[in-house]
Amino acid sequence: QRSLQRQVYAEEAKPLAETYLEPDRPSDSVYTAGHSKLLGPSAFKDPVRKIVQKEPPAGFGHHQVAHWKSTAHASHSPGSIEGAVYNRQTGPSYQAQNPPT
């Protein structure tokens, strides 16, 4: 039961962050308690390494998928705005510039 993260048993419990004398001492500032004393040298001993993406082995994962596009790129066609004329909106945004007739 030493591998559980519950910390129910005495041998599993974390060491106390405060001693029995702490309530009688002047309290630390928010910066001291939350930032300057938060990370000690032990926090930097084993840094988390960056995950480097590798090609999956043959038969697994996605291979040769450079032709895939996002939904936004697949649904947009440059021809849809070809020949359009720029028109500045005047008036309220809920009122159409060229209402249907």
GROMACS .gro file of C-alpha atoms in nm:
model
  101
    1GLN     CA    1   0.000   0.000   0.000
    2ARG     CA    2   0.296   0.234  -0.016
    3SER     CA    3   0.230   0.319  -0.383
    4LEU     CA    4  -0.115   0.471  -0.332
    5GLN     CA    5  -0.153   0.848  -0.349
    6ARG     CA    6  -0.423   0.858  -0.084
    7GLN     CA    7  -0.186   0.931   0.209
    8VAL     CA    8  -0.418   0.767   0.458
    9TYR     CA    9  -0.164   0.567   0.652
   10ALA     CA   10   0.110   0.720   0.865
   11GLU     CA   11   0.395   0.576   0.655
   12GLU     CA   12   0.237   0.714   0.338
   13ALA     CA   13   0.166   1.064   0.466
   14LYS     CA   14   0.370   1.359   0.341
   15PRO     CA   15   0.590   1.536   0.593
   16LEU     CA   16   0.411   1.824   0.757
   17ALA     CA   17   0.445   2.156   0.577
   18GLU     CA   18   0.401   2.348   0.904
   19THR     CA   19   0.543   2.270   1.245
   20TYR     CA   20   0.349   2.312   1.566
   21LEU     CA   21   0.527   2.645   1.619
   22GLU     CA   22   0.411   2.800   1.290
   23PRO     CA   23   0.078   2.945   1.417
   24ASP     CA   24   0.264   3.158   1.675
   25ARG     CA   25   0.511   3.303   1.426
   26PRO     CA   26   0.444   3.600   1.199
   27SER     CA   27   0.289   3.484   0.874
   28ASP     CA   28   0.473   3.500   0.543
   29SER     CA   29   0.360   3.728   0.265
   30VAL     CA   30   0.162   3.583  -0.023
   31TYR     CA   31   0.466   3.611  -0.248
   32THR     CA   32   0.694   3.430  -0.002
   33ALA     CA   33   0.449   3.148   0.064
   34GLY     CA   34   0.339   3.103  -0.296
   35HIS     CA   35   0.644   3.182  -0.507
   36SER     CA   36   0.983   3.221  -0.346
   37LYS     CA   37   0.963   2.914  -0.119
   38LEU     CA   38   0.752   2.706  -0.356
   39LEU     CA   39   1.031   2.556  -0.566
   40GLY     CA   40   1.349   2.438  -0.404
   41PRO     CA   41   1.655   2.279  -0.565
   42SER     CA   42   1.486   1.938  -0.556
   43ALA     CA   43   1.227   2.059  -0.809
   44PHE     CA   44   1.498   2.105  -1.073
   45LYS     CA   45   1.689   1.775  -1.031
   46ASP     CA   46   1.485   1.572  -1.282
   47PRO     CA   47   1.329   1.814  -1.532
   48VAL     CA   48   1.056   1.686  -1.760
   49ARG     CA   49   1.196   1.628  -2.105
   50LYS     CA   50   1.028   1.746  -2.421
   51ILE     CA   51   0.831   1.483  -2.617
   52VAL     CA   52   0.985   1.447  -2.961
   53GLN     CA   53   0.745   1.316  -3.222
   54LYS     CA   54   0.870   1.016  -3.417
   55GLU     CA   55   0.737   0.838  -3.721
   56PRO     CA   56   0.521   0.543  -3.612
   57PRO     CA   57   0.633   0.195  -3.716
   58ALA     CA   58   0.500   0.048  -4.042
   59GLY     CA   59   0.139  -0.061  -4.008
   60PHE     CA   60   0.062   0.186  -3.727
   61GLY     CA   61  -0.035   0.553  -3.723
   62HIS     CA   62  -0.082   0.787  -4.019
   63HIS     CA   63   0.167   0.776  -4.305
   64GLN     CA   64   0.182   1.009  -4.605
   65VAL     CA   65  -0.101   1.235  -4.494
   66ALA     CA   66   0.041   1.567  -4.614
   67HIS     CA   67  -0.258   1.602  -4.848
   68TRP     CA   68  -0.499   1.623  -4.552
   69LYS     CA   69  -0.648   1.969  -4.493
   70SER     CA   70  -0.838   2.124  -4.209
   71THR     CA   71  -1.211   2.171  -4.243
   72ALA     CA   72  -1.169   2.547  -4.282
   73HIS     CA   73  -0.920   2.511  -4.568
   74ALA     CA   74  -1.124   2.239  -4.736
   75SER     CA   75  -1.449   2.440  -4.731
   76HIS     CA   76  -1.299   2.772  -4.852
   77SER     CA   77  -1.267   2.832  -5.221
   78PRO     CA   78  -1.071   3.133  -5.353
   79GLY     CA   79  -1.314   3.147  -5.645
   80SER     CA   80  -1.600   3.238  -5.411
   81ILE     CA   81  -1.458   3.589  -5.353
   82GLU     CA   82  -1.313   3.636  -5.699
   83GLY     CA   83  -1.434   3.959  -5.859
   84ALA     CA   84  -1.586   4.090  -5.537
   85VAL     CA   85  -1.583   4.465  -5.481
   86TYR     CA   86  -1.481   4.611  -5.145
   87ASN     CA   87  -1.771   4.797  -4.983
   88ARG     CA   88  -1.748   4.986  -4.652
   89GLN     CA   89  -2.038   4.932  -4.415
   90THR     CA   90  -2.224   5.250  -4.322
   91GLY     CA   91  -2.508   5.250  -4.076
   92PRO     CA   92  -2.603   4.983  -3.826
   93SER     CA   93  -2.466   4.632  -3.871
   94TYR     CA   94  -2.813   4.474  -3.863
   95GLN     CA   95  -2.924   4.674  -4.167
   96ALA     CA   96  -2.828   4.520  -4.502
   97GLN     CA   97  -2.640   4.734  -4.755
   98ASN     CA   98  -2.811   4.571  -5.048
   99PRO     CA   99  -3.148   4.443  -4.926
  100PRO     CA  100  -3.319   4.183  -5.146
  101THR     CA  101  -3.581   4.320  -5.380
   0.00000   0.00000   0.00000
